[in-house]
CSV table of C-alpha atoms in Angstrom, one decimal:
chain,number,residue,atom,x,y,z
A,1,MET,CA,-77.5,44.9,-61.4
A,2,VAL,CA,-74.9,44.5,-58.6
A,3,ALA,CA,-71.9,46.8,-58.8
A,4,LYS,CA,-68.4,45.4,-58.8
A,5,ALA,CA,-65.3,46.9,-57.2
A,6,LEU,CA,-61.6,46.6,-57.5
A,7,MET,CA,-58.9,48.2,-55.3
A,8,PHE,CA,-55.6,49.6,-56.3
A,9,GLN,CA,-52.9,49.7,-53.7
A,10,GLY,CA,-49.3,50.7,-54.0
A,11,THR,CA,-45.8,49.5,-52.9
A,12,GLY,CA,-45.4,53.0,-51.5
A,13,SER,CA,-46.6,56.6,-51.7
A,14,SER,CA,-46.5,58.5,-55.0
A,15,VAL,CA,-46.3,55.5,-57.2
A,16,GLY,CA,-49.0,56.9,-59.4
A,17,LYS,CA,-52.2,55.3,-58.0
A,18,SER,CA,-54.3,58.5,-58.2
A,19,VAL,CA,-53.5,59.1,-61.9
A,20,LEU,CA,-53.9,55.4,-62.7
A,21,VAL,CA,-57.4,55.4,-61.2
A,22,ALA,CA,-58.3,58.6,-63.0
A,23,GLY,CA,-57.2,57.1,-66.4
A,24,LEU,CA,-59.0,53.9,-65.8
A,25,ALA,CA,-62.1,55.8,-64.7
A,26,ARG,CA,-62.1,57.8,-68.0
A,27,ALA,CA,-61.4,54.6,-70.1
A,28,LEU,CA,-64.2,52.6,-68.4
A,29,THR,CA,-66.6,55.6,-68.6
A,30,ARG,CA,-65.9,55.8,-72.4
A,31,ARG,CA,-66.8,52.1,-72.6
A,32,GLY,CA,-70.3,53.0,-71.3
A,33,LEU,CA,-69.9,51.8,-67.7
A,34,GLY,CA,-71.1,53.8,-64.7
A,35,VAL,CA,-67.9,54.4,-62.7
A,36,ARG,CA,-67.3,55.9,-59.3
A,37,PRO,CA,-64.0,56.6,-57.6
A,38,PHE,CA,-63.4,55.9,-53.9
A,39,LYS,CA,-60.6,56.4,-51.5
A,40,PRO,CA,-61.4,55.4,-47.9
A,41,GLN,CA,-58.7,57.6,-46.3
A,42,ASN,CA,-56.6,60.3,-47.9
A,43,MET,CA,-53.9,62.7,-46.5
A,44,SER,CA,-53.6,65.9,-48.5
A,45,ASN,CA,-53.8,69.6,-48.1
A,46,ASN,CA,-55.3,69.9,-51.6
A,47,ALA,CA,-59.1,69.6,-51.3
A,48,ALA,CA,-62.1,70.3,-53.5
A,49,VAL,CA,-65.6,71.5,-52.6
A,50,THR,CA,-68.5,69.2,-53.2
A,51,ALA,CA,-72.0,70.3,-54.3
A,52,ASP,CA,-73.4,69.2,-51.0
A,53,GLY,CA,-71.2,71.6,-49.1
A,54,GLY,CA,-68.3,69.3,-48.0
A,55,GLU,CA,-64.7,68.7,-49.1
A,56,ILE,CA,-62.8,65.8,-50.5
A,57,GLY,CA,-59.2,65.3,-51.7
A,58,ARG,CA,-58.5,66.8,-55.1
A,59,ALA,CA,-57.3,63.5,-56.4
A,60,GLN,CA,-60.8,62.1,-56.0
A,61,ALA,CA,-62.2,65.3,-57.5
A,62,LEU,CA,-60.1,64.6,-60.6
A,63,GLN,CA,-61.2,61.0,-60.7
A,64,ALA,CA,-64.9,62.1,-60.5
A,65,ARG,CA,-64.3,64.4,-63.4
A,66,ALA,CA,-62.8,61.5,-65.3
A,67,CYS,CA,-66.1,59.7,-64.6
A,68,GLY,CA,-68.2,62.7,-65.6
A,69,VAL,CA,-70.1,62.7,-62.3
A,70,PRO,CA,-70.6,65.3,-59.6
A,71,LEU,CA,-68.3,65.3,-56.6
A,72,SER,CA,-69.6,63.6,-53.5
A,73,VAL,CA,-68.3,63.4,-49.9
A,74,ALA,CA,-68.8,59.6,-50.2
A,75,MET,CA,-65.8,59.5,-52.6
A,76,ASN,CA,-63.4,60.3,-49.8
A,77,PRO,CA,-65.0,59.8,-46.4
A,78,VAL,CA,-61.9,60.4,-44.3
A,79,LEU,CA,-59.5,63.2,-45.2
A,80,LEU,CA,-56.5,64.2,-43.1
A,81,LYS,CA,-55.1,67.7,-43.7
A,82,PRO,CA,-51.7,68.0,-42.1
A,83,GLN,CA,-51.1,71.0,-39.8
A,84,GLY,CA,-47.7,70.2,-38.6
A,85,MET,CA,-45.2,67.3,-38.1
A,86,THR,CA,-47.5,65.4,-35.7
A,87,GLY,CA,-51.1,66.5,-36.2
A,88,SER,CA,-53.8,66.9,-38.8
A,89,GLN,CA,-57.2,68.4,-39.3
A,90,LEU,CA,-59.7,65.5,-39.5
A,91,VAL,CA,-62.5,65.7,-42.1
A,92,VAL,CA,-65.1,63.0,-42.1
A,93,ARG,CA,-67.8,62.8,-44.8
A,94,GLY,CA,-66.8,66.3,-45.9
A,95,GLN,CA,-67.0,68.1,-42.5
A,96,MET,CA,-64.3,69.0,-40.1
A,97,ARG,CA,-64.3,66.9,-36.9
A,98,GLY,CA,-61.5,68.7,-35.2
A,99,GLN,CA,-57.7,68.2,-34.8
A,100,VAL,CA,-56.1,64.8,-34.2
A,101,ARG,CA,-52.5,63.8,-33.4
A,102,ALA,CA,-50.9,61.1,-35.5
A,103,ARG,CA,-50.5,58.8,-32.5
A,104,ASP,CA,-54.1,59.2,-31.4
A,105,PHE,CA,-55.5,58.6,-34.9
A,106,GLN,CA,-54.1,55.1,-35.1
A,107,SER,CA,-56.5,54.0,-32.3
A,108,PHE,CA,-59.3,56.4,-33.2
A,109,LYS,CA,-59.6,55.4,-36.8
A,110,ARG,CA,-61.1,52.0,-36.2
A,111,GLY,CA,-64.3,53.8,-35.2
A,112,LEU,CA,-64.5,55.4,-38.6
A,113,MET,CA,-64.9,52.1,-40.5
A,114,PRO,CA,-68.7,52.1,-40.4
A,115,GLU,CA,-68.8,55.5,-42.0
A,116,VAL,CA,-66.2,54.4,-44.6
A,117,LEU,CA,-68.2,51.3,-45.5
A,118,ALA,CA,-71.5,53.2,-45.7
A,119,SER,CA,-69.9,55.7,-48.1
A,120,PHE,CA,-68.5,52.8,-50.2
A,121,HIS,CA,-72.0,51.2,-50.4
A,122,GLU,CA,-73.6,54.6,-51.3
A,123,LEU,CA,-71.4,54.8,-54.3
A,124,ALA,CA,-71.8,51.1,-55.3
A,125,ALA,CA,-75.6,51.7,-55.4
A,126,GLN,CA,-75.0,54.3,-58.2
A,127,ALA,CA,-72.4,52.5,-60.3
A,128,ASP,CA,-71.5,49.5,-62.4
A,129,ILE,CA,-68.0,49.5,-60.9
A,130,VAL,CA,-66.2,51.3,-58.1
A,131,LEU,CA,-62.5,51.9,-58.4
A,132,VAL,CA,-61.0,52.0,-55.0
A,133,GLU,CA,-57.6,53.7,-54.3
A,134,GLY,CA,-55.5,52.8,-51.3
A,135,ALA,CA,-53.1,55.1,-49.4
A,136,GLY,CA,-49.4,54.9,-49.0
A,137,SER,CA,-48.0,51.4,-48.9
A,138,ALA,CA,-49.8,48.1,-48.7
A,139,SER,CA,-47.0,46.7,-46.7
A,140,GLU,CA,-47.2,48.9,-43.6
A,141,ILE,CA,-47.8,46.0,-41.3
A,142,ASN,CA,-47.2,48.2,-38.2
A,143,LEU,CA,-50.5,49.9,-39.1
A,144,ARG,CA,-52.5,46.9,-40.2
A,145,ALA,CA,-54.4,46.2,-37.0
A,146,ASP,CA,-56.7,49.2,-37.3
A,147,ASP,CA,-56.3,49.9,-41.0
A,148,ILE,CA,-59.1,51.5,-42.9
A,149,ALA,CA,-57.1,52.7,-45.9
A,150,ASN,CA,-55.6,49.5,-47.5
A,151,MET,CA,-55.9,45.8,-46.6
A,152,GLY,CA,-58.1,46.6,-43.6
A,153,PHE,CA,-60.7,48.1,-46.0
A,154,ALA,CA,-60.2,45.4,-48.6
A,155,GLN,CA,-61.0,42.8,-46.0
A,156,ALA,CA,-64.0,44.7,-44.5
A,157,ALA,CA,-65.5,45.3,-48.0
A,158,ASP,CA,-64.4,41.8,-49.3
A,159,ILE,CA,-62.8,43.1,-52.5
A,160,ASP,CA,-59.6,42.1,-54.3
A,161,VAL,CA,-56.5,44.2,-55.0
A,162,VAL,CA,-54.1,45.1,-57.8
A,163,LEU,CA,-50.7,46.2,-56.6
A,164,VAL,CA,-49.0,49.2,-58.3
A,165,GLY,CA,-45.2,49.7,-58.4
A,166,ASP,CA,-43.1,52.5,-59.8
A,167,ILE,CA,-40.1,51.5,-61.9
A,168,ASP,CA,-38.9,55.1,-62.3
A,169,ARG,CA,-37.7,55.0,-58.7
A,170,GLY,CA,-35.8,51.8,-59.2
A,171,GLY,CA,-36.2,48.6,-57.2
A,172,VAL,CA,-39.6,47.8,-58.5
A,173,ILE,CA,-39.1,44.0,-58.5
A,174,ALA,CA,-38.0,44.0,-54.9
A,175,SER,CA,-40.9,46.4,-54.0
A,176,LEU,CA,-43.6,44.1,-55.5
A,177,VAL,CA,-42.1,40.8,-54.5
A,178,GLY,CA,-41.2,42.1,-51.1
A,179,THR,CA,-44.8,43.2,-50.5
A,180,ALA,CA,-46.0,39.7,-51.3
A,181,ASN,CA,-43.7,38.4,-48.6
A,182,VAL,CA,-44.3,41.0,-46.0
A,183,VAL,CA,-48.1,41.2,-45.9
A,184,ALA,CA,-50.1,38.6,-44.0
A,185,ALA,CA,-51.1,35.5,-46.0
A,186,GLN,CA,-54.8,36.4,-46.0
A,187,ASP,CA,-54.0,39.8,-47.4
A,188,ALA,CA,-51.6,38.4,-50.0
A,189,ARG,CA,-54.4,36.2,-51.3
A,190,ARG,CA,-56.4,39.3,-52.1
A,191,ILE,CA,-53.8,40.6,-54.5
A,192,LYS,CA,-54.7,39.2,-57.9
A,193,GLY,CA,-52.5,41.3,-60.2
A,194,PHE,CA,-49.8,43.9,-60.5
A,195,ILE,CA,-49.0,47.0,-62.7
A,196,VAL,CA,-45.5,48.4,-63.2
A,197,ASN,CA,-45.9,52.2,-63.7
A,198,ARG,CA,-43.7,54.9,-65.3
A,199,MET,CA,-41.4,52.9,-67.5
A,200,ARG,CA,-38.9,55.0,-69.4
A,201,GLY,CA,-37.2,53.6,-72.5
A,202,ASP,CA,-37.9,50.4,-74.3
A,203,PRO,CA,-40.6,48.3,-72.6
A,204,GLU,CA,-39.0,45.1,-74.0
A,205,LEU,CA,-36.0,45.7,-71.7
A,206,PHE,CA,-38.3,44.8,-68.7
A,207,ALA,CA,-40.2,41.9,-70.3
A,208,THR,CA,-38.2,39.4,-68.2
A,209,GLY,CA,-38.9,41.5,-65.1
A,210,MET,CA,-42.6,41.3,-65.6
A,211,THR,CA,-42.4,37.5,-66.1
A,212,GLU,CA,-40.3,37.0,-63.0
A,213,ILE,CA,-42.5,39.1,-60.8
A,214,ALA,CA,-45.5,37.0,-62.0
A,215,ARG,CA,-43.6,33.8,-61.3
A,216,MET,CA,-42.4,34.8,-57.8
A,217,THR,CA,-45.8,36.2,-56.7
A,218,GLY,CA,-48.3,34.1,-58.6
A,219,TRP,CA,-50.0,37.4,-59.6
A,220,ARG,CA,-51.3,38.3,-63.0
A,221,ALA,CA,-49.3,40.9,-65.0
A,222,VAL,CA,-51.8,43.5,-65.9
A,223,GLY,CA,-49.4,45.8,-67.7
A,224,LEU,CA,-46.3,47.8,-68.0
A,225,LEU,CA,-47.2,51.5,-68.3
A,226,PRO,CA,-44.7,53.7,-70.1
A,227,PHE,CA,-44.1,57.2,-68.8
A,228,LEU,CA,-46.7,59.6,-70.2
A,229,ASP,CA,-45.7,63.3,-70.5
A,230,ARG,CA,-49.3,64.5,-70.8
A,231,VAL,CA,-49.8,63.7,-67.1
A,232,ARG,CA,-48.1,67.1,-66.5
A,233,ASP,CA,-51.3,68.7,-67.6
A,234,LEU,CA,-53.2,67.1,-64.6
A,235,PRO,CA,-53.2,68.8,-61.2
A,236,ALA,CA,-50.6,67.4,-58.7
A,237,GLU,CA,-51.9,66.3,-55.4
A,238,ASP,CA,-48.9,66.5,-53.1
A,239,ALA,CA,-46.5,69.4,-52.4
A,240,ALA,CA,-43.7,67.0,-53.0
A,241,ASP,CA,-44.6,67.1,-56.7
A,242,LEU,CA,-43.8,70.9,-56.8
A,243,ALA,CA,-40.5,71.2,-58.6
A,244,PRO,CA,-38.3,74.2,-57.6
A,245,GLY,CA,-37.2,76.6,-60.3
A,246,ALA,CA,-38.8,78.2,-63.3
A,247,THR,CA,-41.6,76.1,-64.9
A,248,GLY,CA,-44.3,76.5,-67.5
A,249,LYS,CA,-44.3,77.2,-71.2
A,250,GLY,CA,-42.7,80.6,-70.8
A,251,ALA,CA,-39.8,79.5,-68.6
A,252,GLY,CA,-36.7,81.4,-69.5
A,253,GLN,CA,-38.3,83.7,-72.1
A,254,ALA,CA,-41.4,85.1,-70.6
A,255,LYS,CA,-42.5,88.7,-70.4
A,256,LEU,CA,-44.1,88.2,-67.0
A,257,ARG,CA,-42.1,86.7,-64.2
A,258,ILE,CA,-44.0,85.2,-61.2
A,259,ALA,CA,-42.4,83.9,-58.0
A,260,VAL,CA,-44.2,81.6,-55.5
A,261,PRO,CA,-42.6,80.9,-52.1
A,262,CYS,CA,-43.0,77.3,-51.2
A,263,LEU,CA,-44.3,77.4,-47.6
A,264,PRO,CA,-44.5,74.2,-45.4
A,265,MET,CA,-48.3,74.1,-45.3
A,266,ILE,CA,-49.0,75.2,-48.9
A,267,ALA,CA,-52.5,74.1,-50.0
A,268,ASN,CA,-54.6,73.9,-53.1
A,269,PHE,CA,-51.5,74.9,-55.2
A,270,ASP,CA,-53.2,73.7,-58.4
A,271,ASP,CA,-54.5,77.3,-58.4
A,272,LEU,CA,-51.2,78.0,-60.2
A,273,ASP,CA,-51.5,75.4,-62.9
A,274,PRO,CA,-53.3,77.6,-65.5
A,275,LEU,CA,-50.4,80.1,-65.3
A,276,ALA,CA,-47.9,77.4,-66.2
A,277,ALA,CA,-49.6,77.0,-69.5
A,278,GLU,CA,-49.2,80.6,-70.5
A,279,PRO,CA,-46.4,81.3,-73.0
A,280,ASP,CA,-45.9,84.8,-71.6
A,281,VAL,CA,-45.5,83.6,-68.0
A,282,SER,CA,-42.5,82.2,-66.2
A,283,LEU,CA,-43.6,80.6,-62.9
A,284,THR,CA,-40.9,80.0,-60.4
A,285,MET,CA,-41.4,77.9,-57.3
A,286,VAL,CA,-39.0,79.2,-54.7
A,287,PRO,CA,-37.8,76.6,-52.2
A,288,ARG,CA,-36.9,77.4,-48.6
A,289,GLY,CA,-33.4,78.7,-48.2
A,290,ARG,CA,-33.5,80.8,-51.3
A,291,VAL,CA,-34.2,84.5,-51.7
A,292,LEU,CA,-37.2,85.6,-53.7
A,293,PRO,CA,-35.9,86.4,-57.2
A,294,ASP,CA,-36.5,89.6,-59.1
A,295,CYS,CA,-40.0,89.3,-60.6
A,296,ASP,CA,-43.2,91.1,-61.6
A,297,LEU,CA,-45.6,89.3,-59.3
A,298,VAL,CA,-45.3,87.4,-56.1
A,299,ILE,CA,-48.2,85.0,-55.4
A,300,LEU,CA,-48.9,83.7,-51.8
A,301,PRO,CA,-51.1,80.6,-52.4
A,302,GLY,CA,-53.4,78.9,-50.0
A,303,ALA,CA,-52.2,77.6,-46.6
A,304,LYS,CA,-53.5,74.9,-44.4
A,305,ALA,CA,-52.2,76.7,-41.3
A,306,THR,CA,-51.9,80.4,-42.1
A,307,ILE,CA,-50.2,81.5,-38.9
A,308,ALA,CA,-47.6,78.8,-39.1
A,309,ASP,CA,-46.8,79.6,-42.7
A,310,LEU,CA,-46.6,83.3,-42.0
A,311,ALA,CA,-44.0,82.5,-39.3
A,312,ALA,CA,-42.2,80.3,-41.8
A,313,LEU,CA,-42.2,83.1,-44.3
A,314,ARG,CA,-40.6,85.4,-41.8
A,315,ARG,CA,-38.0,82.8,-40.8
A,316,GLU,CA,-36.9,82.7,-44.5
A,317,GLY,CA,-36.7,86.5,-44.7
A,318,TRP,CA,-39.3,86.4,-47.5
A,319,ASP,CA,-41.3,89.2,-45.7
A,320,ILE,CA,-38.4,91.5,-46.3
A,321,ASP,CA,-38.1,90.4,-49.9
A,322,ILE,CA,-41.8,91.0,-50.5
A,323,HIS,CA,-41.8,94.5,-49.0
A,324,ALA,CA,-38.7,95.4,-51.1
A,325,HIS,CA,-40.5,94.0,-54.1
A,326,VAL,CA,-43.5,96.2,-53.5
A,327,ARG,CA,-41.3,99.3,-52.9
A,328,ARG,CA,-39.8,98.7,-56.4
A,329,GLY,CA,-43.2,98.7,-57.9
A,330,GLY,CA,-43.9,95.0,-57.9
A,331,HIS,CA,-47.3,93.3,-57.5
A,332,VAL,CA,-48.4,90.8,-54.9
A,333,MET,CA,-51.4,88.5,-55.0
A,334,GLY,CA,-52.7,86.4,-52.0
A,335,ILE,CA,-55.2,83.5,-52.4
A,336,CYS,CA,-57.1,82.3,-49.3
A,337,GLY,CA,-54.4,81.9,-46.6
A,338,GLY,CA,-52.1,84.1,-48.7
A,339,TYR,CA,-54.8,86.8,-48.6
A,340,GLN,CA,-55.0,86.5,-44.8
A,341,MET,CA,-51.2,87.0,-44.6
A,342,LEU,CA,-51.3,90.2,-46.6
A,343,GLY,CA,-53.5,92.0,-44.0
A,344,ARG,CA,-52.5,93.9,-40.9
A,345,GLY,CA,-53.1,91.0,-38.5
A,346,ILE,CA,-54.6,87.5,-37.9
A,347,ALA,CA,-56.5,86.9,-34.7
A,348,ASP,CA,-57.2,83.3,-33.5
A,349,PRO,CA,-59.2,83.8,-30.3
A,350,ALA,CA,-60.4,80.2,-30.2
A,351,GLY,CA,-57.0,78.6,-30.8
A,352,ILE,CA,-58.1,77.0,-34.1
A,353,GLU,CA,-54.6,76.9,-35.5
A,354,GLY,CA,-52.7,76.8,-32.2
A,355,PRO,CA,-52.5,78.7,-28.9
A,356,PRO,CA,-55.1,81.6,-28.9
A,357,GLY,CA,-53.7,84.9,-29.8
A,358,ARG,CA,-52.9,87.4,-32.5
A,359,VAL,CA,-50.1,87.8,-35.0
A,360,ASP,CA,-49.1,90.7,-37.2
A,361,GLY,CA,-49.6,90.2,-40.9
A,362,LEU,CA,-47.5,91.7,-43.7
A,363,GLY,CA,-49.5,94.9,-43.6
A,364,LEU,CA,-49.8,95.2,-47.4
A,365,LEU,CA,-53.6,95.3,-47.3
A,366,ASP,CA,-55.6,97.3,-44.8
A,367,VAL,CA,-57.7,94.4,-43.6
A,368,THR,CA,-57.7,92.1,-40.5
A,369,THR,CA,-58.7,88.5,-40.3
A,370,VAL,CA,-60.4,86.7,-37.3
A,371,LEU,CA,-60.3,82.9,-37.4
A,372,GLU,CA,-63.7,82.0,-36.0
A,373,GLY,CA,-67.0,80.3,-37.0
A,374,SER,CA,-67.5,77.3,-39.2
A,375,LYS,CA,-65.5,76.6,-42.4
A,376,ARG,CA,-67.0,78.2,-45.5
A,377,LEU,CA,-67.2,75.5,-48.2
A,378,GLU,CA,-69.1,76.6,-51.4
A,379,GLU,CA,-68.8,77.0,-55.1
A,380,VAL,CA,-69.0,80.7,-56.1
A,381,SER,CA,-69.3,82.8,-59.2
A,382,GLY,CA,-69.2,86.5,-59.9
A,383,HIS,CA,-67.2,89.2,-61.7
A,384,LEU,CA,-63.7,90.7,-61.3
A,385,LEU,CA,-63.8,94.4,-60.4
A,386,PRO,CA,-63.7,96.8,-62.0
A,387,GLU,CA,-63.5,95.1,-65.4
A,388,ARG,CA,-66.5,92.8,-64.7
A,389,ALA,CA,-64.6,89.7,-66.1
A,390,ARG,CA,-66.4,86.5,-65.2
A,391,VAL,CA,-65.1,84.5,-62.2
A,392,ARG,CA,-65.9,81.0,-61.1
A,393,GLY,CA,-64.3,79.0,-58.3
A,394,TYR,CA,-64.8,77.9,-54.8
A,395,GLU,CA,-64.2,79.0,-51.2
A,396,MET,CA,-62.7,76.8,-48.5
A,397,HIS,CA,-61.6,78.7,-45.4
A,398,ILE,CA,-62.1,79.5,-41.8
A,399,GLY,CA,-62.3,83.1,-40.7
A,400,ARG,CA,-63.6,86.4,-42.0
A,401,THR,CA,-61.5,89.3,-43.3
A,402,THR,CA,-62.7,92.9,-43.1
A,403,GLY,CA,-61.2,96.4,-43.3
A,404,PRO,CA,-61.1,99.5,-45.4
A,405,ASP,CA,-59.4,97.9,-48.4
A,406,HIS,CA,-62.1,95.2,-48.5
A,407,ILE,CA,-65.0,97.7,-48.1
A,408,ASN,CA,-63.6,100.3,-50.5
A,409,ARG,CA,-61.9,98.2,-53.1
A,410,PRO,CA,-63.1,94.6,-53.2
A,411,LEU,CA,-61.6,92.4,-55.9
A,412,ILE,CA,-64.6,90.3,-56.8
A,413,ASP,CA,-68.4,90.9,-56.9
A,414,LEU,CA,-70.1,87.6,-55.9
A,415,GLY,CA,-73.6,88.9,-56.3
A,416,ASP,CA,-74.8,88.7,-52.7
A,417,ARG,CA,-71.5,89.9,-51.3
A,418,TYR,CA,-68.0,91.1,-52.1
A,419,ASP,CA,-64.8,89.2,-51.8
A,420,GLY,CA,-61.2,90.2,-51.4
A,421,ALA,CA,-59.4,93.5,-51.3
A,422,VAL,CA,-57.1,95.7,-53.4
A,423,SER,CA,-54.5,98.2,-52.0
A,424,PRO,CA,-54.8,101.9,-52.8
A,425,SER,CA,-51.9,101.5,-55.3
A,426,GLY,CA,-53.7,98.7,-57.1
A,427,ARG,CA,-50.6,96.5,-56.9
A,428,VAL,CA,-51.6,94.2,-54.0
A,429,TRP,CA,-54.6,91.9,-54.4
A,430,GLY,CA,-56.2,89.4,-52.1
A,431,SER,CA,-59.1,86.9,-52.6
A,432,TYR,CA,-60.6,83.9,-50.9
A,433,VAL,CA,-61.6,82.4,-54.3
A,434,HIS,CA,-59.7,79.3,-55.3
A,435,GLY,CA,-59.8,78.6,-59.1
A,436,LEU,CA,-59.8,82.3,-59.9
A,437,LEU,CA,-57.0,81.8,-62.4
A,438,ALA,CA,-58.6,78.8,-64.1
A,439,ASP,CA,-61.3,80.9,-65.6
A,440,GLY,CA,-60.0,82.2,-68.9
A,441,ALA,CA,-61.7,85.6,-68.6
A,442,ALA,CA,-60.4,86.4,-65.1
A,443,ARG,CA,-56.9,85.2,-65.9
A,444,THR,CA,-56.8,87.2,-69.1
A,445,THR,CA,-57.8,90.3,-67.2
A,446,LEU,CA,-55.4,89.9,-64.4
A,447,LEU,CA,-52.5,89.2,-66.8
A,448,ALA,CA,-53.4,92.3,-68.7
A,449,ARG,CA,-53.1,94.4,-65.6
A,450,LEU,CA,-49.5,93.3,-65.5
A,451,GLY,CA,-48.8,94.0,-69.1
A,452,ALA,CA,-48.9,90.4,-70.3
A,453,ARG,CA,-51.2,88.7,-72.8
A,454,SER,CA,-53.0,85.4,-72.1
A,455,CYS,CA,-52.9,82.8,-74.8
A,456,GLY,CA,-56.6,82.3,-74.0
A,457,HIS,CA,-56.3,78.6,-73.3
A,458,ASP,CA,-59.3,76.8,-71.7
A,459,HIS,CA,-57.8,75.1,-68.6
A,460,ASP,CA,-60.8,72.8,-68.2
A,461,ARG,CA,-60.4,71.6,-71.8
A,462,THR,CA,-56.7,71.1,-71.2
A,463,VAL,CA,-57.4,68.8,-68.2
A,464,ASP,CA,-60.1,66.9,-70.0
A,465,ALA,CA,-57.8,66.4,-73.0
A,466,ALA,CA,-55.1,65.0,-70.7
A,467,LEU,CA,-57.6,62.6,-69.2
A,468,ASP,CA,-58.6,61.4,-72.6
A,469,ALA,CA,-54.9,60.9,-73.5
A,470,LEU,CA,-54.4,59.0,-70.3
A,471,ALA,CA,-57.4,56.8,-71.0
A,472,ASP,CA,-55.9,56.0,-74.5
A,473,HIS,CA,-52.6,55.2,-72.7
A,474,MET,CA,-54.4,52.7,-70.4
A,475,GLU,CA,-56.3,51.1,-73.2
A,476,ALA,CA,-53.0,50.6,-75.1
A,477,HIS,CA,-50.9,49.2,-72.3
A,478,LEU,CA,-53.1,47.6,-69.7
A,479,ASP,CA,-55.2,44.5,-69.8
A,480,ILE,CA,-58.4,46.3,-68.9
A,481,ASP,CA,-60.6,43.3,-69.7
A,482,GLY,CA,-58.5,41.4,-67.2
A,483,LEU,CA,-59.0,44.1,-64.6
A,484,LEU,CA,-62.8,43.9,-65.1
A,485,GLU,CA,-62.6,40.1,-64.6
A,486,MET,CA,-60.8,40.7,-61.3
A,487,ALA,CA,-63.5,43.0,-60.0
A,488,ARG,CA,-65.8,41.3,-57.5
A,489,PRO,CA,-69.5,42.0,-56.9
A,490,VAL,CA,-70.0,44.3,-54.0
A,491,ARG,CA,-71.3,42.5,-51.0
A,492,ALA,CA,-74.6,43.8,-49.6
A,493,ALA,CA,-74.2,46.3,-46.7
């Protein structure tokens, strides 16, 4: 049987394409179809480790989970991980290819299309239908010539498109109709339908809007999706989705107060999601320009560029706040890049993150990090020390961290080696393991160290329940049979 494919592009970034594809993937999988997600090009500092030792965007990891299939580097063949205002780390088929400046990438990316198409056809060979997600806006005509993410890919793969607009932002009619008028005629012909996302209030109030969009564009109205609160239980992909202030079930009344400084290159911040579901925890995201509040625990999460984020932390004066917090008896936890910051220093002899050199760390752990060698990308499991609580997660980092606190007081026993470090006081912890807090046993143990009780929720079940609720939402409000009719057979490679 020949697989079919359909692409979902947006009128702009953050209109809900990733969540939409995840919900459709779960809905179609429940109908008995073999579904695979695919995003030709993604830009995100949140990545997931695949079983074959690569990395892909976490949005595609969530979509694969919705399909009930293992992660594959083919699902996101080109991943850009920003490392500043003008440059990014380039990951192709799960492996780092080096650094690339935004200006240079525009001409460089045309050479990536063969690998993108090969990945697409690899997935098509495994599926009944491939759900393709575009990136950013479909109407970026200034980038169209060498595009591999939106209409350029749709043309190369010869597939049709459904356009997604976000009514919650306002101006959705102009966004959708404007896109029809801005894109080239040959691209506009590929757009077969549209979806209006995140409707708040009575859907009947926008019935005329749906009719008028269809009349002015000639596209099929696939559906008007009401806002769904359960989406909050799904991991966010972009740092822009991190709301400042206290969040979570325990906000304003929790026994345990956790503060997280929002650094510019924050990465894999979904490590924090399981804490937000704990009734005994108030999780506060601290934006730049604010002092760290009085709290019980400060968490330094992952960072795409550790040295740059460490400098940003010092510019904010948060290093002073953290040291004062520790002197008052507070706890600090660092994950991946945050762990590296807690040590005595970070050396970058090869200039992986910038000019070669060394910077002082916060000095809260007696360890030192050297950024060298290949990136470690692997799923891991082991036990938290000394309680022996189960740990499951993944590592995704460049560099090795060694020193007395790692040798004498590691945080995790991974079986063949030890990970992390604990200070002599026992109040500062560091680890390279992402997903550490998602495992109920490890989270319960760490919260108990701080005098708090975990509600014992299963984070994985929470995410799966949210995906099921999202799929129900899609079935109720979208013409899914109509979407299946729009999907075209995948042309042979």
